[in-house]
mmCIF file of C-alpha atoms in Angstrom:
data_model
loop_
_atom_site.group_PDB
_atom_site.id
_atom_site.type_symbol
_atom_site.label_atom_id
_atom_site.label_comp_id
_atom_site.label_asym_id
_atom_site.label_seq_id
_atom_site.Cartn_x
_atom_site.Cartn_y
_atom_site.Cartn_z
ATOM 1 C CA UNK A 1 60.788 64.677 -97.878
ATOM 2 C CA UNK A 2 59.387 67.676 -99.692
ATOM 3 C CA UNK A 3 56.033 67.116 -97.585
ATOM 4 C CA UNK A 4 57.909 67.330 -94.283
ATOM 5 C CA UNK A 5 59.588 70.820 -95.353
ATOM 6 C CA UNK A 6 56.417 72.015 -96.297
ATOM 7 C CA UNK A 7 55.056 70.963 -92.907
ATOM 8 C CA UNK A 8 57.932 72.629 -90.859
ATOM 9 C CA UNK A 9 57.917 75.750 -92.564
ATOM 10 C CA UNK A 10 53.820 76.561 -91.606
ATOM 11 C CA UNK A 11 55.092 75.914 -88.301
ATOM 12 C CA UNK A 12 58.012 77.967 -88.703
ATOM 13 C CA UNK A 13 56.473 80.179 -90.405
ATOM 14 C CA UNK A 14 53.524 80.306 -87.441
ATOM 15 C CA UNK A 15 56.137 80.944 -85.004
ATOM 16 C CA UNK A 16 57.741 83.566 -86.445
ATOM 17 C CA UNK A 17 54.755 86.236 -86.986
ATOM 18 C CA UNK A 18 53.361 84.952 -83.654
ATOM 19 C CA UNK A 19 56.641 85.788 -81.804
ATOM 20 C CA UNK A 20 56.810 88.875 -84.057
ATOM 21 C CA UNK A 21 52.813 90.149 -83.203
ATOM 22 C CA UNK A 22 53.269 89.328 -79.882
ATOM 23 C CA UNK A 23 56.973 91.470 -79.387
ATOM 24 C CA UNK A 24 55.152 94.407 -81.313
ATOM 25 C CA UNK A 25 51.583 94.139 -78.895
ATOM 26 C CA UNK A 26 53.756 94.057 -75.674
ATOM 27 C CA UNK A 27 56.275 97.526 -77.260
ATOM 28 C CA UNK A 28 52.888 99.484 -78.233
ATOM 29 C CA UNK A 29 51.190 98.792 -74.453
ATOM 30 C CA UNK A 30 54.852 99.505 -73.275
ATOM 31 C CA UNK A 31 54.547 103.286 -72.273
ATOM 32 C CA UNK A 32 56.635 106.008 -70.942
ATOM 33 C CA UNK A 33 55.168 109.136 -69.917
ATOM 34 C CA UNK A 34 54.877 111.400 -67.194
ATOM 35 C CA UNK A 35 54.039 108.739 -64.296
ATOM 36 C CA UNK A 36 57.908 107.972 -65.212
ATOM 37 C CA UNK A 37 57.241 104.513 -65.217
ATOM 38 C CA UNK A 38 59.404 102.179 -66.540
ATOM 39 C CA UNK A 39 61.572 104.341 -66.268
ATOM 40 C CA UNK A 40 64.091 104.829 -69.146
ATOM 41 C CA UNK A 41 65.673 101.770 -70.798
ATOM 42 C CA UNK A 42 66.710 99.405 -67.968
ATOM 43 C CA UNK A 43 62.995 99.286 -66.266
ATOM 44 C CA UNK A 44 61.815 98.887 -70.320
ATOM 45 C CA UNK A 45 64.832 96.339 -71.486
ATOM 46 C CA UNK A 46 63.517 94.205 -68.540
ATOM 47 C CA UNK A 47 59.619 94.601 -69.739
ATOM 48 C CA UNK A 48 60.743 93.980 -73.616
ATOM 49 C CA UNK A 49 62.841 91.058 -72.825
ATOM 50 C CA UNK A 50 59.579 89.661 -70.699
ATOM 51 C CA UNK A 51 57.431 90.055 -73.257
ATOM 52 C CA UNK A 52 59.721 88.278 -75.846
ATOM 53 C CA UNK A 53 59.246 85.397 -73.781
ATOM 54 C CA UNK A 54 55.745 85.519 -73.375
ATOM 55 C CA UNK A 55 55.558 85.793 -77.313
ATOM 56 C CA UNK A 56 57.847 82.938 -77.863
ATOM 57 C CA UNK A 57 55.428 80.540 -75.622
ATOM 58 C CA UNK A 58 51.799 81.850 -76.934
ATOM 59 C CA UNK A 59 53.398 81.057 -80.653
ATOM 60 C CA UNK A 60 54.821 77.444 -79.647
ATOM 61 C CA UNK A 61 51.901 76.219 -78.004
ATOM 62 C CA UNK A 62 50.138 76.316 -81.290
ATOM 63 C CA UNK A 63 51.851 73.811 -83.539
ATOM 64 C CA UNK A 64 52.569 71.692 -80.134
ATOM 65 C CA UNK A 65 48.887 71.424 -80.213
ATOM 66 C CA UNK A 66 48.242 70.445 -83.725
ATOM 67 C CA UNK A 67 50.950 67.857 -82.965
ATOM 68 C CA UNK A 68 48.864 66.308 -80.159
ATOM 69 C CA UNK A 69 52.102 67.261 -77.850
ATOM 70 C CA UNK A 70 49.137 67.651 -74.550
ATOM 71 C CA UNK A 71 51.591 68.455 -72.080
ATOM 72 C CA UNK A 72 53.547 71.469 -74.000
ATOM 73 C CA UNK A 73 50.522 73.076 -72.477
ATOM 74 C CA UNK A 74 51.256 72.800 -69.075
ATOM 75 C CA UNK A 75 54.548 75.470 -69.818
ATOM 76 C CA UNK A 76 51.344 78.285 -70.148
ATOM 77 C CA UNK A 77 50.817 77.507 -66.298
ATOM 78 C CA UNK A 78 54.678 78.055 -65.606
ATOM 79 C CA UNK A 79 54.416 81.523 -67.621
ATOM 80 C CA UNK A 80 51.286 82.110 -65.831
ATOM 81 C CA UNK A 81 53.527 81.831 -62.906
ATOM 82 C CA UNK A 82 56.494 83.590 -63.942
ATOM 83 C CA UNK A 83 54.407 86.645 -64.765
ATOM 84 C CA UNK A 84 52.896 86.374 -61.054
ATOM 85 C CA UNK A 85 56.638 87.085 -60.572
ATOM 86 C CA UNK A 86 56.675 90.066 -62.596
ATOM 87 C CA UNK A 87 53.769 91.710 -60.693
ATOM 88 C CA UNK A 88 55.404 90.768 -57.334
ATOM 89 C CA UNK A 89 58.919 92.434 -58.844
ATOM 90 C CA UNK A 90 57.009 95.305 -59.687
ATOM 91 C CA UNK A 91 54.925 95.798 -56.689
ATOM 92 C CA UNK A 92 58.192 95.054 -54.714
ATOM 93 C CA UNK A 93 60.276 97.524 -56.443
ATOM 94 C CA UNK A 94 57.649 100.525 -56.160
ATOM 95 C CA UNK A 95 56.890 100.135 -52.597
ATOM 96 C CA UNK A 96 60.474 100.853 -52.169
ATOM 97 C CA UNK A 97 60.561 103.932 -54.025
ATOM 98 C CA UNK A 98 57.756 105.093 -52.287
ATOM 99 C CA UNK A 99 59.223 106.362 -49.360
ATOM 100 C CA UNK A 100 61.578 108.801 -51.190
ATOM 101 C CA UNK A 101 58.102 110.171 -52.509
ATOM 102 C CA UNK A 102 57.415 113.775 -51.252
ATOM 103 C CA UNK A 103 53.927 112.548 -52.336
ATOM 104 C CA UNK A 104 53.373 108.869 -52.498
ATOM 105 C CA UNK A 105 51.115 106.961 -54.979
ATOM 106 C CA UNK A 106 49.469 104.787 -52.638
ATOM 107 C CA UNK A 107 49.063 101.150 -52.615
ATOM 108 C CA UNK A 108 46.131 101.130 -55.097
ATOM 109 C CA UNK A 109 47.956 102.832 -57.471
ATOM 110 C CA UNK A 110 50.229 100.497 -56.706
ATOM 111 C CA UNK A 111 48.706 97.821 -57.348
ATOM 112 C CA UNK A 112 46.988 98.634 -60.370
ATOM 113 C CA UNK A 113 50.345 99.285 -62.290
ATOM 114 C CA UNK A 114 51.746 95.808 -61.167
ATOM 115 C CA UNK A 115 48.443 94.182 -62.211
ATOM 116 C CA UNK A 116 48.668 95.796 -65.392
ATOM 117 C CA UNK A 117 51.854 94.674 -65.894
ATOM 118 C CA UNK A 118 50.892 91.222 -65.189
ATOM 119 C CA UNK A 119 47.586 91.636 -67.562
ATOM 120 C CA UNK A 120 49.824 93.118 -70.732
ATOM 121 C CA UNK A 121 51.735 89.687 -70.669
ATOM 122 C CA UNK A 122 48.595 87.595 -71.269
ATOM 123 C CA UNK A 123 47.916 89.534 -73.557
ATOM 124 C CA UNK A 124 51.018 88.916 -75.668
ATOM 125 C CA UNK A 125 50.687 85.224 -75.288
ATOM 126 C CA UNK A 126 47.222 85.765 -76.821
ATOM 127 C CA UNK A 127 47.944 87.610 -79.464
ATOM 128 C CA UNK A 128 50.952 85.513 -80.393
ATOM 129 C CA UNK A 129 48.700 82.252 -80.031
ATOM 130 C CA UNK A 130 46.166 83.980 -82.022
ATOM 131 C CA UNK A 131 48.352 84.877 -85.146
ATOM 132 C CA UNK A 132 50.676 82.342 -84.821
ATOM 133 C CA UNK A 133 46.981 79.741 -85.195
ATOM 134 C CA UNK A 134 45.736 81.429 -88.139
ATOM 135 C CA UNK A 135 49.364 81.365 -90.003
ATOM 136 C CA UNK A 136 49.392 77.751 -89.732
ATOM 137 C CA UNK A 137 46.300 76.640 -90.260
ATOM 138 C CA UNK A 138 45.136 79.415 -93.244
ATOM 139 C CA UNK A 139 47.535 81.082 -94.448
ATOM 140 C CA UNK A 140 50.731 83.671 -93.660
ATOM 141 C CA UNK A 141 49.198 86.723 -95.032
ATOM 142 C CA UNK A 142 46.273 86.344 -93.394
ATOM 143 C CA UNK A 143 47.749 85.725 -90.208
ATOM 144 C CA UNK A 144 50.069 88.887 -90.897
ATOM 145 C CA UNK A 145 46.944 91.071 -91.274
ATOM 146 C CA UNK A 146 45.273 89.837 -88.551
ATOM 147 C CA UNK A 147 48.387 90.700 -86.151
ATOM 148 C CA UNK A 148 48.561 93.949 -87.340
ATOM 149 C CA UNK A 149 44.687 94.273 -86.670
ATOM 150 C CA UNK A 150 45.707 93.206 -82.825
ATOM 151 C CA UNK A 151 48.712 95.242 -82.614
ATOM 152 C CA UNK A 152 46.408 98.345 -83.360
ATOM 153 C CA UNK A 153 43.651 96.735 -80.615
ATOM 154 C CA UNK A 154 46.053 96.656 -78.059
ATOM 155 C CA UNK A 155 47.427 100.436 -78.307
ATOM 156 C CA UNK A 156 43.216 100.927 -77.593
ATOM 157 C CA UNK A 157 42.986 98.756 -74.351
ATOM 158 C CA UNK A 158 46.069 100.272 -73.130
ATOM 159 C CA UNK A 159 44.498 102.984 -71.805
ATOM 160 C CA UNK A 160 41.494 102.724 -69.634
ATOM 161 C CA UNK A 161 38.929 105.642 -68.088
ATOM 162 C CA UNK A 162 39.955 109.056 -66.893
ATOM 163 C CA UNK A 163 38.663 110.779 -63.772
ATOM 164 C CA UNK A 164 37.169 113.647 -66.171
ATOM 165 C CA UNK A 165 34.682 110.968 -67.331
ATOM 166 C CA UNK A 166 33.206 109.752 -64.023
ATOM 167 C CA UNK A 167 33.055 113.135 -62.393
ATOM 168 C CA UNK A 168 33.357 117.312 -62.988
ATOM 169 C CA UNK A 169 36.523 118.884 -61.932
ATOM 170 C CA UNK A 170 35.762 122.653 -60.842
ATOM 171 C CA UNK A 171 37.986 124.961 -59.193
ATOM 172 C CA UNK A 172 36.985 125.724 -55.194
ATOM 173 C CA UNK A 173 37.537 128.715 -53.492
ATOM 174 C CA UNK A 174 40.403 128.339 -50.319
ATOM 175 C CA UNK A 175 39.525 130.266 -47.377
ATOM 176 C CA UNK A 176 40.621 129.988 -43.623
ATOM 177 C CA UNK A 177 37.973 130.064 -40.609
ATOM 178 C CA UNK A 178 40.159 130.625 -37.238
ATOM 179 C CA UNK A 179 42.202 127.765 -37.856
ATOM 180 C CA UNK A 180 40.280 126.150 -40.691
ATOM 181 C CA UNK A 181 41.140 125.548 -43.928
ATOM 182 C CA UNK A 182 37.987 124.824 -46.021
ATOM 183 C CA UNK A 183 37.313 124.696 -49.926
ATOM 184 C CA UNK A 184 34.352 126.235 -50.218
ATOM 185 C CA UNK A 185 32.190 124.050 -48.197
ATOM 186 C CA UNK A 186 34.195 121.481 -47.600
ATOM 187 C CA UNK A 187 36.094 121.279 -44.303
ATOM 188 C CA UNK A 188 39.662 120.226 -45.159
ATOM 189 C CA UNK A 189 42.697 120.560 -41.872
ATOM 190 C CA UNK A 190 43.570 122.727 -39.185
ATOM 191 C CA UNK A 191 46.130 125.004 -39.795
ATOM 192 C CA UNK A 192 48.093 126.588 -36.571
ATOM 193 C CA UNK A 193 50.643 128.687 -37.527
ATOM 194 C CA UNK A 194 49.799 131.874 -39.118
ATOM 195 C CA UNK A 195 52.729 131.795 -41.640
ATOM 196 C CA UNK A 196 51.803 128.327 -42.985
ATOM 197 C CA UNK A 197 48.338 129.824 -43.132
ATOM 198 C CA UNK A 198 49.763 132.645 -45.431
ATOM 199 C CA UNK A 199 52.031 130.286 -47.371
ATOM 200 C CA UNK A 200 49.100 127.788 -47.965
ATOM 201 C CA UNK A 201 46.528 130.765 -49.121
ATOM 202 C CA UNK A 202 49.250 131.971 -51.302
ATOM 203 C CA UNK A 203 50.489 128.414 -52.930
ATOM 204 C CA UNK A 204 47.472 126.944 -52.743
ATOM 205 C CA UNK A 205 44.350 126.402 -55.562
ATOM 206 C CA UNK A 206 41.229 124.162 -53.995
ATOM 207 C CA UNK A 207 39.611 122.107 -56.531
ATOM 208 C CA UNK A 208 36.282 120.391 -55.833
ATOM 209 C CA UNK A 209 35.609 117.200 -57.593
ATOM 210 C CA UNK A 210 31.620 116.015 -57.780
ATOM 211 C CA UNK A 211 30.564 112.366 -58.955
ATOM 212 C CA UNK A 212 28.847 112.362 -61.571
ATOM 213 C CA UNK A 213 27.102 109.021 -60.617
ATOM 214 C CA UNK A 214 26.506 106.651 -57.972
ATOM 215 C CA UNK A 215 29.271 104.701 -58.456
ATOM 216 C CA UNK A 216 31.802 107.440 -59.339
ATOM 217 C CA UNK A 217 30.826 108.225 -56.213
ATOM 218 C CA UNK A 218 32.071 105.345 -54.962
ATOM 219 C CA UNK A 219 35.324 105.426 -56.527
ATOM 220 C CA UNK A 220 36.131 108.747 -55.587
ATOM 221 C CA UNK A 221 35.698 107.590 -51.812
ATOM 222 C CA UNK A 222 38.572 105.232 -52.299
ATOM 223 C CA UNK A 223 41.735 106.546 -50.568
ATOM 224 C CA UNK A 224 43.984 105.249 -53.024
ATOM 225 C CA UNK A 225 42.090 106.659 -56.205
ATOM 226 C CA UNK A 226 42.476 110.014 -53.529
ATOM 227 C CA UNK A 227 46.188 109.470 -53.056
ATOM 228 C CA UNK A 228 46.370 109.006 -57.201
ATOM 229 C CA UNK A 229 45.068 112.387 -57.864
ATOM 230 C CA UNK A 230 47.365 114.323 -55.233
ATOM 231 C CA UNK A 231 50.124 112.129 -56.346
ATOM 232 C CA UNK A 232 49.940 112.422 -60.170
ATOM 233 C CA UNK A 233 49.415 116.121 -59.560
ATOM 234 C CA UNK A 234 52.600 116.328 -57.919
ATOM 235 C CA UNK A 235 54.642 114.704 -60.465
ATOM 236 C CA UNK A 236 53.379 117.064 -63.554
ATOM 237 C CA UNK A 237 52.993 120.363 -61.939
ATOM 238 C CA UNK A 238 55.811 120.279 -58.815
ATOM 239 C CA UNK A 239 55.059 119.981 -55.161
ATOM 240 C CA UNK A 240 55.515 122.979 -52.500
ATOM 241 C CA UNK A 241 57.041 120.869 -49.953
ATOM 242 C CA UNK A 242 59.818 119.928 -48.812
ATOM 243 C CA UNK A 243 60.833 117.247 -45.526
ATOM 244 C CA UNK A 244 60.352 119.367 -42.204
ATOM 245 C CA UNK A 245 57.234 121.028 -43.380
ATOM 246 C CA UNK A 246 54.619 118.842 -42.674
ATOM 247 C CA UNK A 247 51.925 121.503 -42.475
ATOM 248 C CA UNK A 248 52.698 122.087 -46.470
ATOM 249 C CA UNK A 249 50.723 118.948 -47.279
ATOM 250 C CA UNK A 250 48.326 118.437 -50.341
ATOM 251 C CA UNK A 251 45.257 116.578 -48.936
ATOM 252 C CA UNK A 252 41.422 115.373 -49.860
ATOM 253 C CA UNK A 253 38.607 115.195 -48.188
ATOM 254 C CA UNK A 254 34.954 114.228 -48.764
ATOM 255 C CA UNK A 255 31.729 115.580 -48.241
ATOM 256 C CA UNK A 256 29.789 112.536 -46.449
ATOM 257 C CA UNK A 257 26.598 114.188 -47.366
ATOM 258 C CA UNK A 258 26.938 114.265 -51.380
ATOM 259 C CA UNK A 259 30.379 112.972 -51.764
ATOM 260 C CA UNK A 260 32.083 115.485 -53.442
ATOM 261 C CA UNK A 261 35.858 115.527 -52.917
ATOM 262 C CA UNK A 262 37.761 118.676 -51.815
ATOM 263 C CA UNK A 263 41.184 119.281 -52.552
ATOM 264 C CA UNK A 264 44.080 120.728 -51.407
ATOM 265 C CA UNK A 265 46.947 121.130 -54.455
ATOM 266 C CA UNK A 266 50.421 123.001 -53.728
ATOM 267 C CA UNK A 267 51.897 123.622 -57.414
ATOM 268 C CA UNK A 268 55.403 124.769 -58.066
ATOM 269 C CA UNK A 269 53.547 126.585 -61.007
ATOM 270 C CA UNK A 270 49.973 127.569 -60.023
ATOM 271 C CA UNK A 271 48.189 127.362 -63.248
ATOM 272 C CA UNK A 272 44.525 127.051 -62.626
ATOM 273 C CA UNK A 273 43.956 125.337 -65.860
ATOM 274 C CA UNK A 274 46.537 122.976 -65.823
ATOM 275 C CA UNK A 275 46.016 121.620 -62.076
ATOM 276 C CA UNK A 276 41.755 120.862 -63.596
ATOM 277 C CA UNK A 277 43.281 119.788 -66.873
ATOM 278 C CA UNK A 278 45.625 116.974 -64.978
ATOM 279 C CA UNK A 279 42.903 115.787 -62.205
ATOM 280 C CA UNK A 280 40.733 115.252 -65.237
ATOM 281 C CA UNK A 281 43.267 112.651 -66.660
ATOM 282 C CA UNK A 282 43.942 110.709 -63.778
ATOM 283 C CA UNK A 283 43.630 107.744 -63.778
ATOM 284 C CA UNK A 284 40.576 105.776 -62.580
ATOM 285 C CA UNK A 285 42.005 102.853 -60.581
ATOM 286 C CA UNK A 286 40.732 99.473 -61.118
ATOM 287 C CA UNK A 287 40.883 98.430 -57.176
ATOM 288 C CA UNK A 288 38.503 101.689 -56.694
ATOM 289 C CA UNK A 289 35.589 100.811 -58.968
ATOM 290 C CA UNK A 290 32.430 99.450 -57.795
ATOM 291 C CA UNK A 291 28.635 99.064 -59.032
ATOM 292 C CA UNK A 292 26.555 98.974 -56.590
ATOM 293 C CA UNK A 293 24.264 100.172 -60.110
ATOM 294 C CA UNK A 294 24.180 96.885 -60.683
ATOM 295 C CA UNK A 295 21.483 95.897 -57.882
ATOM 296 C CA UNK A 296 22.028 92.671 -56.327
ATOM 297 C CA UNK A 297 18.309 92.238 -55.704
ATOM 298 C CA UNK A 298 17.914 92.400 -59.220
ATOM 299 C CA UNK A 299 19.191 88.393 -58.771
ATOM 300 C CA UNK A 300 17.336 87.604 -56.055
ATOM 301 C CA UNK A 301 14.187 89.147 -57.760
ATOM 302 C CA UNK A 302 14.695 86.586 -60.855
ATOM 303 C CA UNK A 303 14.799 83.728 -58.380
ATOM 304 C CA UNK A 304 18.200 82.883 -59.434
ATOM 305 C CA UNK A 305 20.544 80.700 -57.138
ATOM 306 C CA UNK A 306 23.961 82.434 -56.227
ATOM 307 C CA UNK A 307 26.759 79.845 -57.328
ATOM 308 C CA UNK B 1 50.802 108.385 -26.913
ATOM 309 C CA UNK B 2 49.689 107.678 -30.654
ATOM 310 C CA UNK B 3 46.537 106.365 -31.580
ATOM 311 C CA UNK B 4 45.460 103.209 -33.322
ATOM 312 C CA UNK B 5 46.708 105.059 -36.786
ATOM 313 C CA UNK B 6 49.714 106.301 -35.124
ATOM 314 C CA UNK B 7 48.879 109.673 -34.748
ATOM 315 C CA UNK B 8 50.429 111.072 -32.289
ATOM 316 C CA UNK B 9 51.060 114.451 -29.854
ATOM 317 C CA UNK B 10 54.566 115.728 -29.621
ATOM 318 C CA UNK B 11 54.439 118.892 -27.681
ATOM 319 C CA UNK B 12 52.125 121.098 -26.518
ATOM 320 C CA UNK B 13 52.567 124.973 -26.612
ATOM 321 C CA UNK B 14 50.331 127.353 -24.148
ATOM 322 C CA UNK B 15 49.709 130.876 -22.544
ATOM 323 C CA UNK B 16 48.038 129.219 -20.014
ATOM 324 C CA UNK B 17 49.709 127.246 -17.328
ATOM 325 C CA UNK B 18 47.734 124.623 -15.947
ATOM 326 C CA UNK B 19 45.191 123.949 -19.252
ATOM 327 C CA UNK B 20 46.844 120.943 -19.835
ATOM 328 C CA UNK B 21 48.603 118.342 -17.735
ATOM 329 C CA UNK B 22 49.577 114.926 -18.536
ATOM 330 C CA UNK B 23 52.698 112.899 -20.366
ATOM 331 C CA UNK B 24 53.538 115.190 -22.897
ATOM 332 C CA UNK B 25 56.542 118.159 -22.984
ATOM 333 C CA UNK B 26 54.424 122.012 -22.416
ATOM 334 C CA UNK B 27 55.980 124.814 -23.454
ATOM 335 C CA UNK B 28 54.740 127.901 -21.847
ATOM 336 C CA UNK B 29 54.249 130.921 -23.996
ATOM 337 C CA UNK B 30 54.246 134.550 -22.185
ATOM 338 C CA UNK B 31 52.031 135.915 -25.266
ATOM 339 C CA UNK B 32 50.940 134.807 -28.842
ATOM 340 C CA UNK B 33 53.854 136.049 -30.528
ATOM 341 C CA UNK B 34 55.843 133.446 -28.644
ATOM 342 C CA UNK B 35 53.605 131.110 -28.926
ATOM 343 C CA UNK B 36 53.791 131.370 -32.183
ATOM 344 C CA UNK B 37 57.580 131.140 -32.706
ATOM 345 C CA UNK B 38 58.022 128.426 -30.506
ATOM 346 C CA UNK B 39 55.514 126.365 -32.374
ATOM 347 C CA UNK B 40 57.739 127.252 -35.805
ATOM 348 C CA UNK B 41 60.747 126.031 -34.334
ATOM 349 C CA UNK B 42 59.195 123.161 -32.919
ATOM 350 C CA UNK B 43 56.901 122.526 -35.803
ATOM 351 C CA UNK B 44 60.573 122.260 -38.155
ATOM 352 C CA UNK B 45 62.782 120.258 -35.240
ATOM 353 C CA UNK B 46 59.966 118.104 -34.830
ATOM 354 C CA UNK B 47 58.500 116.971 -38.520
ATOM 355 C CA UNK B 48 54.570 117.195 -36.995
ATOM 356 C CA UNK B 49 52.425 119.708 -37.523
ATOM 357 C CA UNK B 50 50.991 122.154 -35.673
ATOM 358 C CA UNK B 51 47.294 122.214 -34.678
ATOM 359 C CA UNK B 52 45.178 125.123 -33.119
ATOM 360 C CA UNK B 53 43.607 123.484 -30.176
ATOM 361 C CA UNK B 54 41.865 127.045 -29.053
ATOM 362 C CA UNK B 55 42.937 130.703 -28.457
ATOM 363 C CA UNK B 56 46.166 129.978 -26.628
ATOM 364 C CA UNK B 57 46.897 126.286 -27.030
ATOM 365 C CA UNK B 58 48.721 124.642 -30.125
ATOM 366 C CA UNK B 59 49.291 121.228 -30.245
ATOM 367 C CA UNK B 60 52.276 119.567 -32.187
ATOM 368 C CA UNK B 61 51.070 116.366 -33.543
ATOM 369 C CA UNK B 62 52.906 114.057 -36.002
ATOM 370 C CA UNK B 63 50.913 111.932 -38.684
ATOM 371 C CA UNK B 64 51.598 108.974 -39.546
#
């Protein structure tokens, strides 16, 4: 009888600092800043509960293991499925929102949040099936230290790279040509009305962003890492706009020759510094990146087969 | 009228009669400073922006 107790508590034991490691991974990669997002509470409630569920099943699926209990497995593919829910929820719900958006963020943006949501909940079940493993089968403190090791890891992968790091952010100089507006070299819209001309050179700072390599280059084609910048700018420094004035519009556009990016920022508060300082730290979108670094010939070269 | 992104013209405002034609409302301006007021007004009642096509022609065209 003793023997059984002894048996059941490792378990319990397992369960409990997995379910525990996993709650405490999914609050430290739970976030609220300035993209408002969740937003206070009732968006974070749902994202807590969520992740106490995705705990719960990483921890059980160990000791259903050791007890040769196959098919408790197959309940990962249901969560697997029930977070494909989450990102559809969350995709769902911001593509709503984004038409009240003087400035929206763009499908990629989007996207990226939703995946991310999506991503965070594997990693819970990991991290609970990781410490709830080593609880059971060396021993509880180790397993306790080792959680703690993954809670830290995760606050680290929370946050991935920042514009500032794949290209320089310089300010531009606006200036009107007939009907032009250009940042420095860079051609950005035609402007027809003299007072939006005025209001634009007086609101106005032009910012020109250069890759700093062939694939940043790349990424800072993407219209959705585009619509990230003028979006993120709008939320921490104000937009000069307002429904009815669709000349008042923050835009970017590209130099096909080098591909820089010019751009076109309307601050409530026009502080140079802060308008570089917050393009810097946008962030680089996932659905933007691509290496074409990484030749493909290089494969073909080796005499490797594709497959 | 709108293109395949859905561009599309709204109005057209001009000092000179007869420099455009076709399926779309023209205002006719006596001088610039009307031309220039009527493309405000429009520019607000309509929600599209207004384009310099040359020296006396706006266009009014809403983006999609």
């Amino acid at each position: 009888m003793e023997h059984w107790f002894s048996w059941l508590d490792s378990y319990t034991e397992g369960i409990v600092v997995g379910v525990a490691v996993g709650f405490f991974v999914r609050l430290r990669m739970l976030r609220t800043d300035y993209r408002q997002y969740p937003t206070y509470l009732h968006g974070q409630l749902i994202h807590i509960s969520l992740g106490f569920i995705a705990a719960g099943m990483g921890a059980v699926a160990v000791p259903a293991l050791i007890e040769k209990q196959y098919t408790a497995v197959t309940f990962l593919a249901l969560a697997a499925q029930q977070f494909r829910e989450v990102r559809n929820m969350e995709r769902e719900t911001l593509d709503k929102l984004e038409q009240d958006e003087l400035v929206p963020r763009g499908a990629s943006y989007i996207e990226g949040i939703a995946l991310a949501f999506e991503g965070r909940n594997y990693v819970v079940i990991m991290a609970a099936f990781l410490s709830s493993l080593i609880v059971i089968e060396v021993n509880l403190w180790v397993g306790i230290v080792l959680g703690m090791v993954l809670v830290g890891v995760a606050g680290l992968l929370r946050s991935g790279k920042y514009l500032g790091q794949i290209a320089s952010v310089e300010l531009g100089e606006l200036r009107m040509e007939g009907p032009s507006l250009y940042v420095n070299d860079i051609y950005l819209m035609n402007i027809g009305l003299a007072d939006n001309r005025k209001r634009i050179m007086k609101h106005g700072i032009g910012v020109v962003v250069s890759p700093a390599s062939k694939d940043s280059r790349i990424t800072l084609a993407n219209l959705g890492q585009r619509q990230a910048i003028l979006h993120d700018l709008s939320v921490v420094l104000g937009i000069f706009r307002d429904t009815g004035e669709p000349s008042l519009i923050p835009l970017s556009k590209r130099d096909m020759e080098d591909g820089r990016l010019g751009i076109l920022c309307l601050p409530e508060e026009k502080d140079v510094e802060k308008v570089l300082q917050v393009i810097r730290s946008v962030p680089v979108l996932e659905s933007a990146v691509r290496i074409p670094s990484e030749d493909p010939t290089k494969q073909f070269r080796r005499g490797g087969k594709s497959g | 009228m709108a293109d395949s992104n859905g561009n599309k013209i709204l109005a057209v405002i001009t000092e000179k009669e007869g420099q455009v034609m076709g399926g779309v409302p023209v205002f006719i301006a006596s001088d610039a400073k009307k031309r220039e007021d009527t493309a405000f007004l429009l520019e607000k009642i309509l929600d599209g922006m207004v384009h310099q096509l040359n020296e006396s022609t706006f266009v009014i065209v809403h983006h999609a």
